[in-house]
Short mmCIF file of C-alpha atoms and ligand atoms in Angstrom, two decimals:
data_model
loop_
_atom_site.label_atom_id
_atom_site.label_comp_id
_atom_site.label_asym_id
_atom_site.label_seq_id
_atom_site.Cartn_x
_atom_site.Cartn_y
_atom_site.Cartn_z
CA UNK A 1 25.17 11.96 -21.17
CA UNK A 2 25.73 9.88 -17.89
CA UNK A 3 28.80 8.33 -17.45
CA UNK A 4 28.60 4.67 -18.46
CA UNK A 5 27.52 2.17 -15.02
CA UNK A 6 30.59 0.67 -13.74
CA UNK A 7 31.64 -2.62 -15.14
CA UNK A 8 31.64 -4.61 -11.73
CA UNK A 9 27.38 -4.27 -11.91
CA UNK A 10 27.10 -5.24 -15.74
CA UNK A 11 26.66 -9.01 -16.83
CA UNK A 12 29.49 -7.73 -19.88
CA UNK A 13 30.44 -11.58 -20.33
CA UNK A 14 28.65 -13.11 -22.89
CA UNK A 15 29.28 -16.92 -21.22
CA UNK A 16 28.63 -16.06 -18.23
CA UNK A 17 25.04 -14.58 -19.50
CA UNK A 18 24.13 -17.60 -21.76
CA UNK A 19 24.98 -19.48 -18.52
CA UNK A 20 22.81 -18.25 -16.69
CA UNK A 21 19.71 -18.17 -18.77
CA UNK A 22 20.88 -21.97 -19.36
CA UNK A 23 20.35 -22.38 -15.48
CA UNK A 24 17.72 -20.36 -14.64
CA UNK A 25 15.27 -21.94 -17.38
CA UNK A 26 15.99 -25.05 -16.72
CA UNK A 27 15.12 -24.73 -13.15
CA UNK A 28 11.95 -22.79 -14.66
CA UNK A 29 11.25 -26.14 -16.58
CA UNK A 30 11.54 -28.32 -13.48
CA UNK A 31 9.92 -25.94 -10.78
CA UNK A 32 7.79 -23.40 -12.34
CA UNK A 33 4.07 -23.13 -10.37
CA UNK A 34 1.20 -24.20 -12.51
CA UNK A 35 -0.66 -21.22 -13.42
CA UNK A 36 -4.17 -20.48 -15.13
CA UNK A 37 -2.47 -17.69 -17.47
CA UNK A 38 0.52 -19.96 -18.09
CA UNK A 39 -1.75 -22.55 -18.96
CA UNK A 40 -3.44 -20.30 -21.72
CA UNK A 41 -0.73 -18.43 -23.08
CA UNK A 42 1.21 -21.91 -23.30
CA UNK A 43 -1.53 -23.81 -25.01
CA UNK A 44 -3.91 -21.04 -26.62
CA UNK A 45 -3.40 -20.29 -30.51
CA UNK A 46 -4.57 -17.68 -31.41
CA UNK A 47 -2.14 -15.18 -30.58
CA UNK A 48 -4.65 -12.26 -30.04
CA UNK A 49 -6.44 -14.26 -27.19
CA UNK A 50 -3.14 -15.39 -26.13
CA UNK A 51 -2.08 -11.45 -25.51
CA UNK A 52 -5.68 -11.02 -24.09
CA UNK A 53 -5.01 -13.68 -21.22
CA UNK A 54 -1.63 -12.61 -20.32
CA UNK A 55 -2.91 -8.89 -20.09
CA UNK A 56 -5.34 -9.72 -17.59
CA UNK A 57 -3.42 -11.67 -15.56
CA UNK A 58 -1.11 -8.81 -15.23
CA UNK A 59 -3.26 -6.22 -14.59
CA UNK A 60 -4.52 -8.28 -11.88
CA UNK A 61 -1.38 -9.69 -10.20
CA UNK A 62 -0.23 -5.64 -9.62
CA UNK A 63 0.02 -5.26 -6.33
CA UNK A 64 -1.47 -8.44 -5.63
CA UNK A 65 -0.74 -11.88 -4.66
CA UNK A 66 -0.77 -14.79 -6.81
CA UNK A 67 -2.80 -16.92 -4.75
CA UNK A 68 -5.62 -14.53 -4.48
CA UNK A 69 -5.63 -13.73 -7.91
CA UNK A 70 -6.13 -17.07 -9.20
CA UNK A 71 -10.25 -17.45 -8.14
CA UNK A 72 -10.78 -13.89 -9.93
CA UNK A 73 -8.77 -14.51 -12.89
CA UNK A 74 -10.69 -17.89 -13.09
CA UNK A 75 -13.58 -15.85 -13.13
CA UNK A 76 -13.03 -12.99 -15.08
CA UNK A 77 -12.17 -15.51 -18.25
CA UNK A 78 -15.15 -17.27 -17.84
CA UNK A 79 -17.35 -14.42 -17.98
CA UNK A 80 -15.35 -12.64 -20.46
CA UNK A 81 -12.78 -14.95 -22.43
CA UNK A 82 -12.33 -12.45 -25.15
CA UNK A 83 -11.54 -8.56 -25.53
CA UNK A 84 -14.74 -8.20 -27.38
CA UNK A 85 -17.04 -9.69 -24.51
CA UNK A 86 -15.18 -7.90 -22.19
CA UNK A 87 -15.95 -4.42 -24.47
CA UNK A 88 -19.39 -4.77 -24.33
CA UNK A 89 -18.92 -5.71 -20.35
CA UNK A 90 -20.73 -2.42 -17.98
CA UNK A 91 -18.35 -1.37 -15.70
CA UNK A 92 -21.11 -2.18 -12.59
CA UNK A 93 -20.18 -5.72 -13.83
CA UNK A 94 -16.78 -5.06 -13.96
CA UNK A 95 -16.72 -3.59 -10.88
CA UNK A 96 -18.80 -6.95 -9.51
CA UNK A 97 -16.30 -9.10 -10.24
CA UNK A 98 -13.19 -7.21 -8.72
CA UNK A 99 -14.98 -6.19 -5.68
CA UNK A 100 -12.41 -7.31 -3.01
CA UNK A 101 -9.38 -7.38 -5.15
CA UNK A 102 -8.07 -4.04 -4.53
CA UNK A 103 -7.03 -0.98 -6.58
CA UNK A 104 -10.19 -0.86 -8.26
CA UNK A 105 -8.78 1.52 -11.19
CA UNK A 106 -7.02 -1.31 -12.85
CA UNK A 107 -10.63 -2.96 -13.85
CA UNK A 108 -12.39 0.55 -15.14
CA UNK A 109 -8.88 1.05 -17.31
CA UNK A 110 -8.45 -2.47 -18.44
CA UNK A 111 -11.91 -2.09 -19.61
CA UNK A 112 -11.55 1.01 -21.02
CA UNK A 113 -8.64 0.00 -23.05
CA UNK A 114 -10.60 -3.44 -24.30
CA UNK A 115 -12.99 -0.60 -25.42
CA UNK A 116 -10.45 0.87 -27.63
CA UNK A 117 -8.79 -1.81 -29.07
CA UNK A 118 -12.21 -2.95 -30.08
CA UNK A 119 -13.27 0.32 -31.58
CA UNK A 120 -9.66 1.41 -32.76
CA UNK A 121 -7.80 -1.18 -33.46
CA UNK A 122 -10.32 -3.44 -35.40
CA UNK A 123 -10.30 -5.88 -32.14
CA UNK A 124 -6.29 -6.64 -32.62
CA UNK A 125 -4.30 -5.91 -29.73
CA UNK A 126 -0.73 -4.34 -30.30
CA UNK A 127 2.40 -7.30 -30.96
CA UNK A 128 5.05 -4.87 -29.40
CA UNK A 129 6.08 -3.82 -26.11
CA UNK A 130 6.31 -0.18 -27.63
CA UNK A 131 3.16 -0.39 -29.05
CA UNK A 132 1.21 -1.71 -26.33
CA UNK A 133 2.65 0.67 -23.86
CA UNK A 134 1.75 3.79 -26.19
CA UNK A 135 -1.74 2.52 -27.23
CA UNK A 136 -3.16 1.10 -24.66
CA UNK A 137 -4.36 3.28 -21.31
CA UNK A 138 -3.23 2.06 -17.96
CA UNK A 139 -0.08 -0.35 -19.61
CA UNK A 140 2.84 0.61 -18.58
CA UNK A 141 6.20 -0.29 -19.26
CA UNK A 142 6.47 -3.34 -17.82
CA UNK A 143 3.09 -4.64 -18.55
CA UNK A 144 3.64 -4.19 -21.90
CA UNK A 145 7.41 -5.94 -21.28
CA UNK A 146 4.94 -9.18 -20.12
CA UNK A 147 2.78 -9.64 -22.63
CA UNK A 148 5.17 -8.87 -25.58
CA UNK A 149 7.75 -11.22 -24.59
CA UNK A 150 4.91 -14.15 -22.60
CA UNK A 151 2.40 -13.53 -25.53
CA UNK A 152 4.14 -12.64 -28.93
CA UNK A 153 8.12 -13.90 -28.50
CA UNK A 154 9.51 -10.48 -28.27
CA UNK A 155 13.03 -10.64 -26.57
CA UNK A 156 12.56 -7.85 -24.13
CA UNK A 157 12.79 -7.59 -20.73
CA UNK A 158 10.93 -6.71 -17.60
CA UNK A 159 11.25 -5.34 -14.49
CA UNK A 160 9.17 -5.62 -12.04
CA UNK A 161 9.66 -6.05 -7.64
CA UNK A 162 10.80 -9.54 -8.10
CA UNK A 163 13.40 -8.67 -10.64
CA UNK A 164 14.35 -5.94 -8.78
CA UNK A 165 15.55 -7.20 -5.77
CA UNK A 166 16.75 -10.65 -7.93
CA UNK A 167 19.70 -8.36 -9.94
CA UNK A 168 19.94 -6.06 -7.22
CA UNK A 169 21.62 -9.57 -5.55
CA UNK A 170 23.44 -10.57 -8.56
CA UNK A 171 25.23 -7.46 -8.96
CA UNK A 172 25.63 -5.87 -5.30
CA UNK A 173 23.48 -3.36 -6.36
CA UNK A 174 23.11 -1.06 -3.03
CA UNK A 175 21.98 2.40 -4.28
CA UNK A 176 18.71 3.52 -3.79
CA UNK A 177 16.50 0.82 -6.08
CA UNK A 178 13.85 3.23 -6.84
CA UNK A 179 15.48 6.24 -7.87
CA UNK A 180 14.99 6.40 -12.13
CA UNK A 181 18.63 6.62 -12.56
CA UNK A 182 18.99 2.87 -10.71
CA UNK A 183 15.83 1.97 -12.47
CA UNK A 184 16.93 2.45 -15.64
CA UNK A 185 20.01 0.00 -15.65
CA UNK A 186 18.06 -2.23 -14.45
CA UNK A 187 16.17 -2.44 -17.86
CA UNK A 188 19.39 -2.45 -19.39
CA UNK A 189 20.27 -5.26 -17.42
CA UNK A 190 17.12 -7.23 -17.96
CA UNK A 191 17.40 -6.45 -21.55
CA UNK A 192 20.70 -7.65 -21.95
CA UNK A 193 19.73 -11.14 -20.01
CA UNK A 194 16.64 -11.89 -21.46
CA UNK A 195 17.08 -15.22 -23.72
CA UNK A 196 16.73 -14.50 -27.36
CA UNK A 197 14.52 -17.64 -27.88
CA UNK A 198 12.91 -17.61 -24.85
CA UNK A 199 11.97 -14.72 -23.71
CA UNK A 200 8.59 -14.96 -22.32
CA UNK A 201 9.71 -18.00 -20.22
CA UNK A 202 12.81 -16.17 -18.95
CA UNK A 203 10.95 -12.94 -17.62
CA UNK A 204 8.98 -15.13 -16.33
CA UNK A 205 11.52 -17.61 -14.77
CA UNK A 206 13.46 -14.44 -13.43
CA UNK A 207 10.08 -13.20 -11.79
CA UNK A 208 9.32 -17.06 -10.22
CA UNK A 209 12.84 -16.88 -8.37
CA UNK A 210 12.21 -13.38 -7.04
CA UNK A 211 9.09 -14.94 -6.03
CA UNK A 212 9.68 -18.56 -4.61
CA UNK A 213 13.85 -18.41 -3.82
CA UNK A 214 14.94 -15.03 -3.59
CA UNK A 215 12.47 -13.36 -1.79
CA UNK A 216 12.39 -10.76 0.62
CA UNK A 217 13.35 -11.58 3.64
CA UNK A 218 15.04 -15.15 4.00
CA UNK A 219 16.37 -15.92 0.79
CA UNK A 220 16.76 -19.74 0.00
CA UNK A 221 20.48 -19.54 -1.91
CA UNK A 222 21.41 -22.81 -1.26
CA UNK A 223 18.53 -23.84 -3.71
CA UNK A 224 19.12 -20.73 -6.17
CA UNK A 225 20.03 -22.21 -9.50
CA UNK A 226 22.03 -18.73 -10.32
CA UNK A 227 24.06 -18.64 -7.26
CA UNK A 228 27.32 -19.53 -9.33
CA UNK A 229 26.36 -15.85 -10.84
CA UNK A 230 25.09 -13.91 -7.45
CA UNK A 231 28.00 -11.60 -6.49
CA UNK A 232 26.08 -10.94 -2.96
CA UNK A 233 26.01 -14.39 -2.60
CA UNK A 234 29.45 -14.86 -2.74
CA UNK A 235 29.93 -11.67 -1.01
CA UNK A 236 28.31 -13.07 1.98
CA UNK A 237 30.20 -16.36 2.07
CA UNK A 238 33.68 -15.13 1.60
CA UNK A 239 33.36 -11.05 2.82
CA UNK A 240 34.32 -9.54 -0.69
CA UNK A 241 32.94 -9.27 -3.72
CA UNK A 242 34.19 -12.09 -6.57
CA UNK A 243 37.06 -11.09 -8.77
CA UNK A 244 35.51 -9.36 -11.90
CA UNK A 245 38.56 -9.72 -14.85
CA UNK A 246 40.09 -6.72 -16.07
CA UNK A 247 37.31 -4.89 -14.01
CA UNK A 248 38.64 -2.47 -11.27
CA UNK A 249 36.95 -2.39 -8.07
CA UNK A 250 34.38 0.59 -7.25
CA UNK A 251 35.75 3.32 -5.18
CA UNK A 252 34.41 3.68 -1.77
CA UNK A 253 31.39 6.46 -2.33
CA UNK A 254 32.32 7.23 -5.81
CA UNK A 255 29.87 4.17 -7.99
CA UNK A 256 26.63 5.35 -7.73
CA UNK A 257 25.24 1.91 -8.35
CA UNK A 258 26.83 0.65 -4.86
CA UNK A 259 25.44 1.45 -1.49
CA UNK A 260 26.41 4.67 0.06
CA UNK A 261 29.65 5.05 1.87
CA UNK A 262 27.61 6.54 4.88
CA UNK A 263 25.76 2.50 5.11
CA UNK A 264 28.23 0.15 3.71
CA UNK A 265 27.94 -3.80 3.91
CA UNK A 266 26.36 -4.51 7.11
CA UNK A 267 28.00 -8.18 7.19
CA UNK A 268 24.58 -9.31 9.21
CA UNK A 269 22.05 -8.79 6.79
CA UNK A 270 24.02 -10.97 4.15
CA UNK A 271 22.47 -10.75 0.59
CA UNK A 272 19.86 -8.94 1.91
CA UNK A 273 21.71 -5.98 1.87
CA UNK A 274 20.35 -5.49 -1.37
CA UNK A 275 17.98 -3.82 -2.76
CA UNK A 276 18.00 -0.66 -0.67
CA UNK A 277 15.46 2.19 -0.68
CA UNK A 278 15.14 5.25 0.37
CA UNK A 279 12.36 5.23 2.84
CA UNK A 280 8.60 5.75 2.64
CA UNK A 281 6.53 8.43 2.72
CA UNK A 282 4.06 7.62 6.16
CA UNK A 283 0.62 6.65 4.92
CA UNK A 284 -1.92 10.01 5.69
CA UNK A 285 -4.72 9.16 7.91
CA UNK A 286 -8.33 9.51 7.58
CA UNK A 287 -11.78 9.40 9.76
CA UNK A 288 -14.78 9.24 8.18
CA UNK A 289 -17.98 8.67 9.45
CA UNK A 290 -20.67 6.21 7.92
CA UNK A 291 -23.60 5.12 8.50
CA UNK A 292 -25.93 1.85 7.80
CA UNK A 293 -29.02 2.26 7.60
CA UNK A 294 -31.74 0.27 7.83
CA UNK A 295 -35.47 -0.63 6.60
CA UNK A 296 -37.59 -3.14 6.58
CA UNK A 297 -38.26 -4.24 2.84
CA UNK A 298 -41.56 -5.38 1.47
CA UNK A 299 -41.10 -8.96 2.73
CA UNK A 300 -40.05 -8.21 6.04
CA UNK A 301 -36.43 -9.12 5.66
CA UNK A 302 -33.58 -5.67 6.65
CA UNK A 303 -32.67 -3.76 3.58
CA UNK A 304 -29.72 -1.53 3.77
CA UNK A 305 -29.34 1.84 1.62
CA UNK A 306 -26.20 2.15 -0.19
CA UNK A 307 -24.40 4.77 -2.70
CA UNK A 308 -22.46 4.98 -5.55
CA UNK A 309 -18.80 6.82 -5.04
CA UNK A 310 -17.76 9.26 -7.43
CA UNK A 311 -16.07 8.04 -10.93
CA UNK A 312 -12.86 8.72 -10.23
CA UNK A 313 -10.49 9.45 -7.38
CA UNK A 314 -10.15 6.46 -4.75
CA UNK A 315 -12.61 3.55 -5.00
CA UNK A 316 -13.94 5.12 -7.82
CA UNK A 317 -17.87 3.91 -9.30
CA UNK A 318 -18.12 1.41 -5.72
CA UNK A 319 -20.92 1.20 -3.62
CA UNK A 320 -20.75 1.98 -0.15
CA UNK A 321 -23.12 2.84 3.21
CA UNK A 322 -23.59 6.66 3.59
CA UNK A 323 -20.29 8.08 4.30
CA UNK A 324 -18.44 11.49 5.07
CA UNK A 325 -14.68 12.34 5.71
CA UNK A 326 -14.21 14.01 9.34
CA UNK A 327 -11.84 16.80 10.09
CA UNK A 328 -9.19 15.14 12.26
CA UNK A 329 -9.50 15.61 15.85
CA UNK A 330 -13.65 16.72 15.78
CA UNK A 331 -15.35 15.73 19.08
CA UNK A 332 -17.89 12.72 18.98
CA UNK A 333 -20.92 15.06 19.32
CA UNK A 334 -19.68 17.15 16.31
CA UNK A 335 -18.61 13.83 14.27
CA UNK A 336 -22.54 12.68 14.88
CA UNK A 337 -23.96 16.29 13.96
CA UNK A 338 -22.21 16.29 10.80
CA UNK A 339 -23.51 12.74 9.54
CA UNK A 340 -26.85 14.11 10.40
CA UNK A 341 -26.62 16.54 8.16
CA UNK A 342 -25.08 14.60 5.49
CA UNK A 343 -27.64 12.17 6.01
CA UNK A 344 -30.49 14.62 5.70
CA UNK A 345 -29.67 15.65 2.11
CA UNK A 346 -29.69 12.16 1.25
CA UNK A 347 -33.10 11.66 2.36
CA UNK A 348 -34.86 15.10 3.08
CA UNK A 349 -35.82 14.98 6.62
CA UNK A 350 -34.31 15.72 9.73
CA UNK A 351 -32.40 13.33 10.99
CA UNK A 352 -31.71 13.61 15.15
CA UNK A 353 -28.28 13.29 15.49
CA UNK A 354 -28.97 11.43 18.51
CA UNK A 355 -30.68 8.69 17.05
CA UNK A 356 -27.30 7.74 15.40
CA UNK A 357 -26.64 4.54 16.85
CA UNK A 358 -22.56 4.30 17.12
CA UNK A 359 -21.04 1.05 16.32
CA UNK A 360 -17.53 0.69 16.42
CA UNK A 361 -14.58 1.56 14.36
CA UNK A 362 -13.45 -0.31 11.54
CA UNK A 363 -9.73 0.54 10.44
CA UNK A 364 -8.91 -0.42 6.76
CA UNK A 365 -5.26 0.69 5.21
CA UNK A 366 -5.32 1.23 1.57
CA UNK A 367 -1.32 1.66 -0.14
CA UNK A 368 -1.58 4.93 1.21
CA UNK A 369 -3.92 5.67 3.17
CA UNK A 370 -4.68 4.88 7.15
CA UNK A 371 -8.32 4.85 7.00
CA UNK A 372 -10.92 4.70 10.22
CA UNK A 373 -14.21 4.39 9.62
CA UNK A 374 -16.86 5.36 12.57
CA UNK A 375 -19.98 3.54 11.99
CA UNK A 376 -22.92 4.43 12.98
CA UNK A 377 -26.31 2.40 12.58
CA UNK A 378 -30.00 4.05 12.15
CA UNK A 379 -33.12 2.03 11.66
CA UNK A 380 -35.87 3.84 10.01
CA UNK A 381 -39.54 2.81 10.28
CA UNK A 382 -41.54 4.43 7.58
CA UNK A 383 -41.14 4.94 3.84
CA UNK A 384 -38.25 7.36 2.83
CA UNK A 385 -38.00 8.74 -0.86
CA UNK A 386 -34.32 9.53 -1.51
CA UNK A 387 -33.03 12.89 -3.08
CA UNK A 388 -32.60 12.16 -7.29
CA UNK A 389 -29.89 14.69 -7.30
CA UNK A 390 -27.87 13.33 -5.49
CA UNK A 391 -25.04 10.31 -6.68
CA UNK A 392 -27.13 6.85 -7.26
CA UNK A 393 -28.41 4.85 -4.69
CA UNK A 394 -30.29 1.87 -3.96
CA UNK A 395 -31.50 -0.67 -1.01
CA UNK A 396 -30.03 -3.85 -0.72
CA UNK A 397 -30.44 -6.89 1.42
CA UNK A 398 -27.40 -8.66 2.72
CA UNK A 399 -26.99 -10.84 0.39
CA UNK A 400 -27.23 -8.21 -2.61
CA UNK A 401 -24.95 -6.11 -0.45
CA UNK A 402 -21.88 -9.10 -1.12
CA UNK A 403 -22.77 -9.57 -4.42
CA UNK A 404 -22.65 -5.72 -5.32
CA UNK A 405 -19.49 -3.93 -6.13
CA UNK A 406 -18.30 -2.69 -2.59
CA UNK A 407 -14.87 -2.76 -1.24
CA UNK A 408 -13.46 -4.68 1.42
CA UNK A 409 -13.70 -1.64 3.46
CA UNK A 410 -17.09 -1.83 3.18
CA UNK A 411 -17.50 -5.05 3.85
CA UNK A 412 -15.80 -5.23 7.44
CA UNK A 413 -17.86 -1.96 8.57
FE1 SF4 B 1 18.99 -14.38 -4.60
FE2 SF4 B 1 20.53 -15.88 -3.03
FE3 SF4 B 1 20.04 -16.59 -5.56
FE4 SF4 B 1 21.60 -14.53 -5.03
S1 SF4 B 1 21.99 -16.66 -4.50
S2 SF4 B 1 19.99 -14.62 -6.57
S3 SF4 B 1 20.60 -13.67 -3.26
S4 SF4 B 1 18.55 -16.46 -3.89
#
């Protein structure tokens, strides 16, 4: 078994911890952002709906910001305020809806998984963390941690980024913050905080500060209402660490919840020494070549042919021009010769590779990917009649183009 985290990063005082949920809510009462989901879960009573709401929202705030999510959340419960209109949802209209939000997965699963709690579950979504995380695809441990605690009043707790780097602060937590071993205290931490008659309101009060006062970069302490409790804070304004009662000190290079003794305390950064990680892997880069083309419909107006991706892998089931992956480093001539090609299958006539009109380069980064796309352009002036076996395809006109599900990619080439 692993030896037992060293007592100087626990919150092992019971007053100090009902202290601190005491101050933190009550700042969560007087500052907390108004929020569609909130709204819902705060007001809605039936508590199946009220799981429902919560689940979307955090499917959609993964990776995502809060302000951006708002206008598609807004959306998505209009068009789908319940798990069982959402079931009988197609994913093309699934995919509508989240076109531009990114991470286009998270709509297919959270669809999927409506599916099955419709089919398997008799419509009734799981009441416990444990439960939702085994029985429902794409939840993971801390989505289920949300809507337990927000939706039901289980007293668990979460950890997400925000919470994170929040008791990485309180605790001087330096070692690497996404290593499983670190990872896992954390949970024990957040389990041991969360307020027994509170719960959803102090994940989500923990979460808001990580947000709005302890954020990344330029932490606002002087407005933190647990700075009493922040042992980096204190750390900063007096050089050590606070006094921790019949606690012993860590020994330099020994804890393996305190930074390394190769990068101690660098007394410039202040609190936000913490969290550390280790670094990165460098997104991989990609060229591919694409290609709009372009008719003239039956009214006269441009139509532009696009095609449906693959079902899985990246982007999976979205629309997009005509497009091909390049070898890196393939001359401009060769780049053109192979679109030709690729174009020709699609439509079963030569296509000059000359004729390729070349555009520009549009550069989109996904999480990790550093993706260039060289666009091309290629008006055709009679009737084409596209190959069946190939994926799906269709013409659109501009305007069908935005309202289809492409991705943002897409949408700057
Ligand atoms: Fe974060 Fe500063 Fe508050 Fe500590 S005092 S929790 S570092 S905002």
């Amino acid at each position: 078994a692993p030896a037992p985290p060293p007592a100087r990063h626990l919150f092992s005082d019971p007053a100090e911890v009902e202290a601190l949920r005491g101050n933190l809510l009550a700042w969560y009462d007087r500052c907390k952002r108004d929020l569609p989901w909130r709204a819902l879960a705060a007001t809605e009573p039936d508590a199946n709906k009220r799981g429902y709401a919560v689940w979307v929202s955090e499917i959609m705030l993964q990776q995502t910001q809060v302000a951006t999510v708002i206008d598609y959340y807004n959306r998505w419960m209009q068009k789908w305020p319940t798990l069982q209109a959402l079931a009988q949802a197609s994913l093309e209209e699934v995919n509508e809806l989240w076109a531009g939000l990114g991470y286009y997965s998270r709509g297919k699963r959270l669809q999927e998984a409506a599916r099955k709690v419709v089919s398997e579950l008799a419509g009734q979504m799981p009441r416990t963390a444990e439960d939702l995380q085994k029985l429902l695809p794409g939840v993971g441990r801390y989505t289920a941690g949300a809507i337990a605690s927000i939706s039901y009043g289980q007293a668990t707790g979460v950890v997400d980024g925000n919470v994170i780097r929040v008791l990485c602060r309180l605790r001087c937590i330096g070692a690497d913050s996404s290593s499983p071993s670190v990872i896992d205290r954390l949970w024990d931490m957040a389990n041991v905080l969360v307020d027994r008659s509170r719960p959803g309101d102090f994940n989500q009060a923990l979460m808001e500060l990580g947000a709005t006062v302890c954020v990344p970069k330029a932490p606002l302490c002087g407005e933190c209402p647990v700075k009493q409790h922040c042992q980096a804070w204190h750390r900063k304004l007096f050089g050590k660490p606070p006094p921790v009662p019949d606690v012993e000190d860590c020994g330099v290079g020994d804890c393996p919840l305190c930074p390394p003794a190769t990068e101690p305390w660098d007394s410039s950064l202040g609190v936000t020494n913490f969290p550390r990680k280790a670094a990165k892997k460098p997104p991989r880069t990609m060229r591919t070549a694409t290609c709009v083309l372009e008719r003239r419909g039956c009214h006269g107006a441009p139509e532009y042919l696009i095609v449906q991706r693959p079902s899985s892998g990246l982007l999976a089931g979205l629309w997009e021009f005509p497009s091909l992956p390049l070898a890196q480093d393939l001359q401009e001539k060769k780049e053109r010769e192979e679109l030709a090609d690729h174009l020709q299958a699609w439509m079963g006539q030569p296509v000059a590779a000359k004729g390729l009109h070349f555009i520009g380069e549009v550069i989109h980064i996904f999480s990790h990917i550093h993706q260039t796309y060289v666009v091309y352009s290629l008006h055709l002036d009679g009737d084409v009649t596209l190959n069946p076996a190939l994926s799906p395809s269709r013409w659109v006109t501009e305007k069908e183009f935005h309202a289809s599900a492409v991705s943002t990619a897409m949408k700057k080439v």
